[in-house]
Amino acid sequence: MKAPVAKKIPKKLITHNDIRIDNYYWLNDRENPEVIKYLEEENAYTKEQMKSTDLLQKKLFEEMKSRIKEDDESVPYKFNQYWYTTKYIKGGEYPLYIRKKDSLEAKEEIMFDVNEMAKGHKFYQIGSVSVSPDNTMACYSVDTVSRRIYTIQIKNLVTGEILSDELKDTTGNVVWANDNRTIFYSVQDPKTLRSSKIYKHILGTSQKEDLLVFEEHDETFNVYVTKTKSLQYIVIASGSTLTDEYRFIPADHPEAEWKIFQERIRGLEYSFDHYEGFFYILTNKDGATNFKLMKTPISDTSIDNWIEVIPHNEEILLEGFELFKNYLVTEEREKGLTHIKIKSWDNSIKYEIPFEEEVYTVGTSVNRDFDTDTIRYRYTSMTTPWSDIDFNMRTKEKKVLKEQEVLGNFNKDNYVTKRIWAQARDGVQIPLSLVMKKDTQPSKNTPLLLYAYGSYGYSMDATFSSIRLSLLDRGFIYVIAHVRGGEDLGRPWYENGKMLKKKNTFFDFIDCAEYLIKKEYTSSKHLYANGGSAGGLLIGAVINYAPKLFHGVVADVPFVDVVTTMLDDSIPLTTGEYDEWGNPNQLEYYNYMKSYSPYDNVENKEYPNMLVTTGLHDSQVQYWEPAKWVAKLRDMKTDSNLLLLQTNMDAGHGGSSGRFESLKEVALEYAFYLYLENKLN
């Protein structure tokens, strides 16, 4: 079967007197039957090329599925008289939302059986569930297309009736006022999908009657609505990458006039929570790059009244905090690892929760109760399954409530994880987190999969994956490169991998790969790379810079047509991304973007084996970016290596909605690596 050839319809794109010719711009039309035909031809070609792996894919799918406990349940948490949990039943793709009143021994109430609700839908996702303060009603949001456009409905939890209230075209974000009849929700622009408006809805009324309480006109900002942990205030958050602004009202008075917490100041980031007579504020005020904690009286929240609680530390990133009646808990990141620190308000107690592994991930979990000595956190490493832990802050007693059960013959002692450091070309040390089976011997012939993301300040923590065992058990080493652009080593790590320093992200990844080869963990013949979304941009840029470094790469939903997308402010996300990538309407940013944009820099040369994935309904990275990229690569590359495009015609950015259906997509990717390694058994 011959590879599909997309027709060329040259389109001239002129910016700053610079001319770009885009032969595949026409693919930007999901309503065009020719576009759908091309995507289906590519899917058929992928299926044909990977036909020899059909049995392997099936085996991988069954293998990965068999490790997952089908009749599983989350650890219950208590909130407002009820214990809440989600449960999966055998054969079920979707969860059941369950609650029990007062006691875990009480009768089980099924609020939502998503398996039943999803029947007849190719894609079905509940975005959020929010129970009214009096526990009688629940708002829930549903997306059946996978473009993250939700319809909010309300269920009477006493009678089981679905109310006639139907709030369409929302983000799914919803908050109850304390009167049990008023809800606030956010709505996005129908074209750009930018969340820009907050509405107030009264139960029993039409959506047409809903009152617009806030609209964000700055196209670089997004909005959402939330509630303080104390449940005493409803908050409208409006923020961009670099700037925040909040408004609040008492939750008991949904008709109150919204008060601005602190007017936006370009570059001022802050967030807050409420405790007794103060709001506690996490902020970068006064050049606190790694953030600090401040507080201000409820009566006057303007910046002049902010008082320092925890000062800025240039070596430690203050990531978050949790307020309790007797304790202040902080999450702090140092040298790539998160630490949970406990301090009593009277300063009689001050310590850090100890963790033993060299590389791990930890974070506070659901902590809805103020008046408690217990904090719940989640812990994992690349060899330790996810664990839910209750920790008594007074006695320091630890209780493991649940460790993720991995079925089969899994034994975490059969695997090893460690942290290594690679030197980038500018001398900076880049951390890498590595996991492999104990009996795997690193060598030039050892297959290794290198993963990274490196954007938006998202730290790619070292976490456990039962799915990944299918590669580790077949002799693969798996490595996460904590490249600049994430926040793994503090806020400066992010600042040095964005805007006009974005290329650091790509060069860090290349330098990490070369380090692994130099230290004989693998060789180019056995080295593979994976990244998704902005991490797909990373993969696209890297194979342009170093096309012979990898034997094969997988780019999932990749953001590869950077210049064209960032110049089009009519499509989702663009305007809100200017602080991440720069605004190409300015010449300096245009030139810099164009110099690394994967699509714009495809050349007549050899490229590695490639599998590219996308979703027809993707609202974050539109399907036409990877489709155009593959079409251009097909036309220009000079090698005979595999180039495959797989489009999920029923899903978006996150892939399939079912918990097992999505494993088929992973099975294809793993089969791709194993096929290239000639390991088809």
XYZ file of C-alpha atoms in Angstrom:
681
model
C 0.000 0.000 0.000
C 1.415 3.367 -1.026
C 1.566 6.228 1.420
C -1.194 8.822 0.932
C -0.143 11.951 -0.896
C -1.969 15.127 0.083
C -2.564 17.449 -2.822
C -0.808 20.811 -2.845
C -2.776 24.027 -2.989
C -0.201 26.785 -2.419
C -1.334 29.542 -0.078
C 0.781 32.657 0.297
C 1.120 33.875 3.891
C 2.695 37.301 4.295
C 3.773 38.721 7.661
C 6.299 41.518 8.235
C 6.950 41.434 4.450
C 8.074 37.825 4.864
C 6.433 35.305 2.510
C 5.681 31.729 3.525
C 4.064 29.256 1.134
C 1.792 26.726 2.835
C 0.875 23.946 0.406
C -1.378 22.180 2.902
C -3.326 25.047 4.412
C -6.461 23.565 2.830
C -6.459 20.791 5.442
C -7.740 23.427 7.883
C -11.404 22.508 7.289
C -12.889 19.563 9.141
C -16.161 19.996 7.209
C -14.423 19.337 3.885
C -15.048 15.708 2.738
C -11.627 15.694 1.047
C -9.967 16.440 4.380
C -11.803 13.591 6.088
C -10.932 11.295 3.178
C -7.240 12.162 3.516
C -7.246 11.524 7.282
C -9.004 8.189 6.769
C -6.472 7.222 4.085
C -3.661 7.980 6.521
C -5.381 5.828 9.162
C -5.715 2.989 6.673
C -2.039 3.343 5.732
C -1.006 3.241 9.403
C -3.125 0.129 9.918
C -1.548 -1.545 6.891
C 2.026 -0.633 7.843
C 1.511 -1.841 11.414
C -0.384 -4.982 10.378
C 2.459 -7.278 11.439
C 2.018 -5.896 14.989
C -1.723 -6.673 15.233
C -1.158 -9.621 17.553
C 1.391 -7.650 19.553
C -1.001 -4.722 19.915
C -3.715 -7.050 21.120
C -1.290 -8.689 23.544
C -0.106 -5.314 24.848
C -3.674 -4.116 25.303
C -4.705 -7.225 27.235
C -1.483 -7.095 29.234
C -1.945 -3.443 30.266
C -5.628 -3.973 30.979
C -4.902 -7.057 33.089
C -2.795 -5.020 35.514
C -5.678 -2.652 36.242
C -8.115 -3.654 38.949
C -11.467 -3.399 37.181
C -13.598 -3.243 40.321
C -11.628 -0.422 41.916
C -12.534 2.441 44.212
C -10.936 5.720 45.245
C -10.173 6.460 48.894
C -13.273 8.098 50.410
C -13.073 11.635 51.752
C -15.459 13.358 54.150
C -17.143 16.631 53.293
C -20.217 18.283 54.751
C -21.671 15.138 56.441
C -21.012 12.815 53.487
C -18.241 10.450 52.451
C -17.496 10.697 48.721
C -15.795 8.206 46.431
C -15.633 7.109 42.804
C -15.931 3.456 41.946
C -15.288 1.334 38.867
C -17.126 -1.929 38.241
C -15.905 -4.925 36.275
C -16.260 -4.281 32.554
C -17.070 -0.617 33.104
C -15.269 2.042 31.076
C -16.542 4.869 33.271
C -16.829 5.627 37.006
C -19.716 5.645 39.433
C -19.918 8.720 41.688
C -20.961 7.552 45.139
C -21.619 9.005 48.575
C -22.531 7.727 52.048
C -23.995 9.831 54.831
C -22.086 10.247 58.135
C -20.446 6.826 58.119
C -18.614 4.564 55.687
C -20.939 1.818 56.878
C -23.996 3.783 55.727
C -26.042 2.846 52.680
C -24.398 3.653 49.359
C -26.003 6.384 47.242
C -25.107 6.286 43.541
C -25.199 9.905 42.410
C -24.078 9.172 38.843
C -23.496 5.926 36.948
C -21.472 7.229 34.023
C -21.540 3.832 32.293
C -25.297 4.207 31.886
C -25.078 7.894 31.001
C -22.465 7.233 28.295
C -24.521 4.664 26.388
C -25.014 5.666 22.758
C -22.045 8.057 22.788
C -18.694 7.465 21.102
C -17.178 9.964 23.521
C -18.511 10.858 26.967
C -16.857 12.803 29.749
C -18.103 14.294 32.998
C -16.078 17.423 33.616
C -17.135 18.256 37.155
C -19.599 17.374 39.907
C -20.593 19.976 42.501
C -22.988 19.188 45.353
C -25.155 21.931 46.873
C -24.398 23.053 50.465
C -27.594 21.378 51.740
C -26.562 18.118 49.984
C -29.828 17.811 48.010
C -28.685 18.827 44.518
C -25.664 18.206 42.281
C -24.497 20.114 39.245
C -22.676 18.000 36.697
C -21.130 18.919 33.353
C -20.958 16.702 30.261
C -18.927 16.795 27.028
C -19.954 14.350 24.281
C -17.749 15.717 21.475
C -14.296 16.050 23.131
C -13.881 19.755 22.451
C -14.201 20.547 26.164
C -17.480 22.372 25.650
C -19.768 21.241 28.446
C -23.474 21.265 29.174
C -24.258 21.726 32.883
C -27.310 19.976 34.297
C -28.662 19.620 37.817
C -29.823 16.446 39.520
C -32.053 16.244 42.577
C -30.147 13.730 44.704
C -33.202 13.019 46.849
C -35.675 12.153 44.076
C -33.242 11.290 41.260
C -34.932 13.816 38.977
C -32.883 15.736 36.403
C -34.028 19.358 36.575
C -35.077 21.180 33.417
C -32.229 23.682 33.938
C -29.717 23.156 31.127
C -26.706 25.447 30.769
C -25.116 24.949 27.366
C -21.731 25.869 25.892
C -19.932 26.212 29.230
C -16.459 25.292 30.444
C -18.002 22.906 32.977
C -16.764 25.081 35.842
C -19.581 25.690 38.366
C -19.919 26.836 42.007
C -22.902 26.895 44.381
C -23.769 29.877 46.532
C -24.747 29.017 50.106
C -28.453 29.657 49.447
C -28.698 26.323 47.534
C -30.502 27.971 44.625
C -27.864 30.161 42.991
C -24.953 28.888 40.915
C -22.148 30.679 39.130
C -20.544 29.227 36.015
C -18.044 30.150 33.314
C -18.629 30.321 29.565
C -16.116 30.336 26.738
C -16.111 32.144 23.439
C -17.719 29.738 20.914
C -14.914 30.217 18.388
C -11.707 30.753 20.352
C -12.908 28.686 23.347
C -11.364 31.300 25.632
C -13.166 31.252 28.983
C -14.299 34.861 29.200
C -17.624 35.222 31.064
C -19.116 34.370 34.457
C -22.894 34.021 34.716
C -25.268 33.709 37.662
C -28.108 31.189 37.351
C -31.121 30.761 39.626
C -32.584 27.247 39.808
C -35.794 26.841 37.876
C -35.099 29.660 35.412
C -34.030 29.615 31.766
C -30.382 30.088 30.772
C -31.555 33.087 28.746
C -32.408 34.812 32.021
C -28.960 34.267 33.544
C -27.149 37.392 34.669
C -23.697 38.172 33.292
C -21.730 39.109 36.416
C -18.265 39.428 34.876
C -16.738 39.558 31.415
C -13.022 39.518 30.730
C -12.272 41.681 27.694
C -8.503 41.183 27.622
C -8.006 38.373 25.095
C -4.882 37.123 26.891
C -6.848 36.359 30.086
C -9.101 33.415 31.030
C -11.636 33.277 33.848
C -13.108 30.706 36.215
C -15.119 30.698 39.431
C -14.214 28.929 42.687
C -14.858 28.908 46.429
C -12.484 29.323 49.360
C -11.772 26.268 51.508
C -13.690 27.957 54.323
C -16.761 27.998 52.005
C -17.329 31.605 53.063
C -16.356 33.327 49.795
C -17.035 32.835 46.092
C -14.159 33.976 43.935
C -13.862 34.937 40.261
C -10.326 34.366 39.023
C -9.063 36.135 35.942
C -5.554 35.382 34.810
C -2.994 35.210 32.050
C 0.378 33.472 32.058
C 1.986 36.332 33.976
C -0.803 38.319 35.648
C -3.720 37.609 38.010
C -6.783 39.473 39.224
C -9.543 38.248 41.570
C -12.995 39.338 42.682
C -14.982 37.957 45.603
C -18.312 38.062 47.405
C -19.586 36.355 50.574
C -21.011 32.960 49.601
C -24.023 33.691 51.813
C -24.906 36.728 49.687
C -24.888 35.825 45.972
C -26.553 39.160 45.170
C -23.653 41.138 46.688
C -21.463 43.462 44.674
C -18.176 41.885 43.605
C -15.094 43.353 45.251
C -11.715 43.361 43.518
C -9.085 41.700 45.692
C -6.190 43.494 44.007
C -6.323 45.106 40.583
C -4.138 43.526 37.950
C -0.591 44.744 37.692
C 1.359 43.442 34.733
C 3.653 40.682 36.025
C 1.975 40.363 39.446
C 0.856 36.791 40.058
C -1.139 35.851 43.117
C -3.701 33.395 44.458
C -5.274 33.186 47.894
C -7.346 31.270 50.406
C -9.255 32.292 53.517
C -8.625 31.533 57.186
C -10.350 33.352 60.040
C -9.805 37.123 59.669
C -7.212 36.914 56.881
C -6.668 35.955 53.288
C -3.369 34.094 52.749
C -1.684 34.931 49.450
C 0.819 33.026 47.324
C 2.534 35.670 45.201
C 5.603 36.807 43.299
C 5.260 40.353 44.656
C 8.489 42.379 44.921
C 10.390 40.152 42.523
C 9.763 36.937 44.487
C 10.536 34.743 41.471
C 10.040 31.524 43.458
C 6.998 32.996 45.231
C 6.378 33.790 48.873
C 3.427 33.633 51.265
C 1.723 36.785 52.516
C -1.532 37.633 54.296
C -3.937 40.546 54.382
C -6.975 41.446 56.497
C -10.367 40.654 54.966
C -11.345 44.274 55.471
C -8.679 45.599 53.078
C -7.137 43.274 50.536
C -5.164 45.774 48.426
C -1.478 45.129 47.922
C -0.367 47.832 50.381
C -1.769 45.741 53.235
C -0.047 42.465 52.372
C 2.163 41.189 55.220
C 4.941 38.636 54.711
C 4.427 35.198 56.294
C 7.054 33.079 54.470
C 9.828 35.050 52.708
C 11.095 34.423 49.194
C 13.861 31.832 48.758
C 15.950 31.897 45.587
C 16.715 28.173 45.914
C 13.238 26.869 46.784
C 9.999 27.243 44.814
C 6.927 27.725 47.014
C 4.366 25.765 44.984
C 1.317 25.776 47.225
C -0.143 25.865 50.712
C -2.962 24.309 52.723
C -4.714 25.956 55.666
C -5.918 24.111 58.769
C -7.244 25.322 62.117
C -3.950 24.591 63.886
C -1.473 24.242 61.014
C -0.046 25.850 57.920
C 1.164 23.297 55.368
C 3.382 24.257 52.415
C 4.536 22.407 49.300
C 8.048 23.459 48.328
C 10.157 22.279 45.398
C 13.916 22.042 45.809
C 16.366 20.442 43.353
C 13.509 18.912 41.421
C 11.759 17.258 44.387
C 8.672 18.388 46.313
C 8.747 18.656 50.103
C 5.733 18.968 52.417
C 6.428 21.177 55.428
C 4.244 21.476 58.534
C 4.103 24.476 60.875
C 1.663 25.131 63.719
C 0.236 28.628 63.953
C 1.802 29.060 67.403
C 5.215 27.978 66.002
C 5.560 25.168 68.550
C 5.674 22.606 65.730
C 7.818 22.924 62.625
C 9.155 20.042 60.518
C 9.189 18.345 57.113
C 7.531 15.015 56.256
C 10.386 12.566 55.460
C 10.519 10.536 52.228
C 13.060 7.818 51.591
C 13.376 7.287 47.837
C 15.936 9.140 45.736
C 13.327 10.178 43.172
C 9.658 10.515 44.078
C 6.553 12.640 43.620
C 4.322 13.867 46.439
C 1.483 16.344 46.754
C -1.371 17.211 49.088
C -4.650 15.510 48.223
C -8.281 16.230 49.177
C -8.247 18.173 52.465
C -11.703 19.725 52.850
C -11.761 19.727 56.657
C -10.319 22.714 58.556
C -10.555 21.373 62.080
C -8.326 18.306 61.902
C -4.801 17.183 62.772
C -4.717 14.960 59.686
C -3.435 15.920 56.270
C -3.942 13.626 53.290
C -1.295 13.424 50.589
C -0.498 11.247 47.575
C 2.908 9.662 47.072
C 4.464 7.782 44.167
C 7.753 7.114 42.422
C 8.642 5.436 39.152
C 8.725 2.104 41.037
C 6.144 2.752 43.793
C 2.457 2.756 42.803
C 0.296 5.721 43.810
C -0.441 5.737 47.535
C -3.057 7.723 49.459
C -1.708 8.533 52.919
C -3.187 10.163 56.013
C -0.556 11.851 58.151
C -1.201 13.047 61.706
C 0.535 16.409 61.980
C 0.572 16.271 65.776
C 1.808 12.694 66.372
C 3.592 12.270 63.008
C 1.855 8.905 62.546
C 1.451 7.820 58.924
C -1.366 5.609 57.689
C -1.324 4.267 54.134
C -4.992 4.175 53.207
C -4.433 2.599 49.836
C -1.622 1.738 47.476
C -2.643 1.381 43.859
C -3.125 -2.314 43.256
C -1.221 -3.667 40.275
C -2.573 -7.084 39.334
C -0.449 -9.923 38.040
C 3.069 -10.703 39.206
C 4.191 -7.098 39.773
C 6.828 -6.611 42.461
C 8.227 -3.112 42.835
C 11.506 -4.535 44.123
C 12.151 -5.878 40.610
C 12.619 -2.320 39.307
C 15.076 0.451 40.071
C 14.807 4.206 39.726
C 17.433 6.886 40.066
C 18.267 10.497 39.292
C 21.126 11.354 36.953
C 22.304 14.737 35.663
C 23.313 15.685 32.126
C 25.266 18.805 31.269
C 23.662 21.071 28.675
C 25.761 22.870 26.078
C 25.660 26.083 28.143
C 26.934 24.279 31.257
C 23.593 23.937 33.051
C 22.927 20.597 34.780
C 19.685 18.938 33.595
C 18.067 16.333 35.868
C 16.838 13.054 34.421
C 14.644 10.496 36.181
C 15.314 6.917 35.106
C 13.512 3.611 35.668
C 14.317 0.122 34.441
C 14.010 -3.504 35.441
C 16.723 -4.618 37.842
C 18.111 -7.188 35.418
C 18.267 -4.748 32.484
C 21.903 -4.004 31.672
C 22.448 -0.571 30.093
C 24.555 -0.851 26.962
C 24.785 0.381 23.395
C 22.171 -2.242 22.485
C 19.642 -1.350 25.189
C 16.421 0.285 23.961
C 15.633 3.540 25.758
C 12.590 5.808 25.570
C 13.257 9.457 26.431
C 10.273 11.641 27.330
C 9.886 15.361 28.041
C 7.360 18.194 27.991
C 9.114 21.429 28.883
C 6.478 24.178 28.635
C 4.092 26.332 30.679
C 6.074 25.784 33.863
C 4.596 22.281 34.205
C 6.935 20.048 36.175
C 7.084 16.524 34.756
C 7.299 14.594 37.996
C 8.562 11.029 38.235
C 5.397 8.983 38.756
C 4.404 5.339 38.552
C 2.714 3.845 35.497
C 1.477 0.267 35.367
C 1.138 0.691 31.599
C 4.841 1.485 31.275
C 5.734 -1.937 32.704
C 5.039 -3.420 29.265
C 8.119 -1.630 27.971
C 10.275 -2.116 31.069
C 9.552 -5.859 31.105
C 10.752 -6.036 27.501
C 14.115 -4.528 28.366
C 13.447 -0.829 27.788
C 14.859 1.912 29.976
C 12.456 4.825 30.455
C 13.795 8.312 31.161
C 12.126 11.659 31.850
C 14.257 14.659 30.893
C 13.338 17.584 33.163
C 14.237 20.186 30.558
C 13.949 23.945 30.930
C 10.491 25.294 30.223
C 9.076 23.251 33.090
C 9.318 24.420 36.698
C 11.170 21.349 37.971
C 14.044 23.386 39.419
C 12.069 26.508 40.332
C 10.561 29.427 38.484
C 13.828 30.476 36.742
C 13.863 27.004 35.136
C 10.607 27.975 33.437
C 11.680 31.508 32.549
C 14.773 30.138 30.808
C 12.734 27.855 28.555
C 10.065 30.150 27.121
C 9.627 33.137 24.804
C 12.994 34.106 23.306
C 14.720 31.341 25.312
C 12.494 28.526 24.028
C 15.324 26.814 22.169
C 16.884 25.890 25.544
C 14.061 23.326 25.854
C 15.008 21.648 22.577
C 18.762 21.793 23.109
C 18.409 20.431 26.658
C 16.568 17.399 25.258
C 19.200 16.812 22.587
C 22.002 17.179 25.142
C 20.258 14.717 27.491
C 19.963 12.202 24.648
C 23.627 12.613 23.735
C 24.615 12.214 27.391
C 22.694 8.918 27.624
C 24.481 7.704 24.496
C 27.868 8.856 25.787
C 27.339 7.035 29.086
C 26.281 3.926 27.117
C 22.768 3.644 28.457
C 21.830 3.166 24.800
C 22.821 4.233 21.277
C 21.097 6.121 18.466
C 20.070 2.784 16.899
C 18.023 2.004 20.013
C 17.012 5.470 21.224
C 13.383 6.626 21.011
C 11.656 9.863 21.943
C 8.112 10.800 22.922
C 6.304 14.033 23.700
C 2.751 15.302 23.459
C 1.091 18.654 22.758
C 3.781 21.257 23.571
C 5.995 18.209 24.097
C 5.129 17.300 20.507
C 6.556 20.666 19.490
C 9.710 19.603 21.319
C 9.857 16.371 19.295
C 9.240 18.243 16.034
C 11.966 20.792 16.713
C 14.467 18.184 17.896
C 14.183 16.019 14.775
C 14.826 19.083 12.638
C 17.938 19.955 14.663
C 19.203 16.379 15.156
C 17.396 14.044 12.721
C 19.816 11.148 13.164
C 19.868 11.146 16.961
C 16.810 8.915 17.369
C 15.781 5.648 15.750
C 12.112 6.474 16.190
C 9.853 9.126 17.697
C 6.192 9.388 18.677
C 4.640 12.865 18.642
C 1.219 12.922 20.299
C -1.207 15.737 19.359
C 1.851 17.881 18.511
C 1.854 21.675 18.383
C 4.009 21.977 15.260
C 2.653 24.819 13.116
C 3.686 27.448 15.640
C 3.847 30.571 13.490
C 0.541 30.155 11.642
C -1.322 29.184 14.800
C 0.077 32.030 16.880
C -0.835 34.502 14.131
C -4.452 33.299 14.072
C -6.235 34.830 17.073
C -9.542 33.276 15.980
C -8.603 29.736 17.034
C -8.554 28.365 20.589
C -5.734 29.300 22.966
C -3.768 31.659 20.718
C -4.152 35.004 22.505
C -3.641 33.456 25.925
C -0.349 31.982 24.730
C 1.497 35.198 23.903
C 3.241 35.188 27.301
C 4.458 31.649 26.671
C 5.702 31.808 23.075
C 5.634 35.525 22.268
C 3.395 37.467 19.917
C 4.476 36.927 16.285
C 2.755 40.162 15.291
C 5.979 41.615 16.669
C 8.895 41.035 14.301
C 11.375 39.804 16.914
C 9.046 37.016 18.060
C 7.977 36.188 14.522
C 11.567 35.624 13.431
C 12.424 33.579 16.526
C 9.338 31.366 16.231
C 9.892 30.826 12.540
C 13.462 29.713 13.251
C 12.268 26.698 15.308
C 8.665 25.998 14.208
C 8.749 22.319 13.147
C 6.400 22.747 10.181
C 8.267 25.747 8.791
C 11.648 24.014 9.077
C 10.997 20.677 7.381
C 13.844 20.081 4.931
C 14.937 17.660 2.215
C 16.834 15.288 4.492
C 16.526 12.009 6.367
C 14.225 11.825 9.369
C 13.765 9.071 11.980
C 10.874 6.620 11.988
C 7.809 8.556 13.119
C 4.319 7.959 14.495
C 2.167 11.082 14.832
C -1.216 11.076 16.588
C -4.085 13.561 16.675
C -7.817 13.854 17.358
C -10.305 15.290 14.875
C -12.082 17.278 17.606
C -8.954 18.506 19.392
C -9.608 21.982 20.779
C -6.065 22.589 22.037
C -3.901 21.563 19.094
C -6.116 21.497 16.030
C -5.857 18.250 14.028
C -4.621 20.065 10.919
C -1.260 20.907 12.522
C -0.024 17.279 12.693
C -1.855 16.462 9.432
C -0.088 19.261 7.544
C 3.227 18.371 9.158
C 3.014 14.739 8.075
C 1.961 15.739 4.541
C 4.968 18.062 4.241
C 7.356 15.493 5.702
C 6.093 12.882 3.214
C 6.825 15.240 0.362
C 10.280 16.355 1.498
C 12.014 13.656 3.518
C 14.650 11.643 1.664
C 14.591 8.410 3.689
C 12.434 5.286 3.534
C 11.696 5.237 7.261
C 8.164 4.849 8.585
C 6.000 7.960 8.734
C 2.558 7.266 10.181
C -0.371 9.515 11.060
C -3.111 8.145 13.329
C -6.222 10.325 13.787
C -8.850 9.465 16.385
C -11.969 10.498 14.471
C -14.142 10.474 17.624
C -11.959 12.262 20.173
C -9.930 15.357 20.960
C -6.769 16.349 22.797
C -7.028 13.719 25.535
C -7.837 10.787 23.269
C -10.550 8.226 23.967
C -12.756 8.813 27.008
C -13.011 5.264 28.371
C -10.356 4.034 30.786
C -9.652 0.880 28.714
C -10.367 2.197 25.218
C -7.471 4.638 25.581
C -5.097 1.717 26.190
C -5.474 0.747 22.526
C -3.823 4.028 21.580
C -0.913 3.298 23.945
C -0.669 -0.251 22.592
C -0.172 1.126 19.070
C 2.633 3.413 20.257
C 4.396 0.686 22.233
C 4.051 -1.690 19.281
C 5.696 0.969 17.116
C 8.782 1.061 19.378
C 8.914 -2.726 19.650
C 8.459 -3.150 15.888
C 11.464 -0.923 15.314
C 13.375 -3.034 17.851
C 12.185 -6.174 15.996
C 10.530 -7.445 19.166
C 7.160 -8.648 17.960
C 6.549 -11.371 20.563
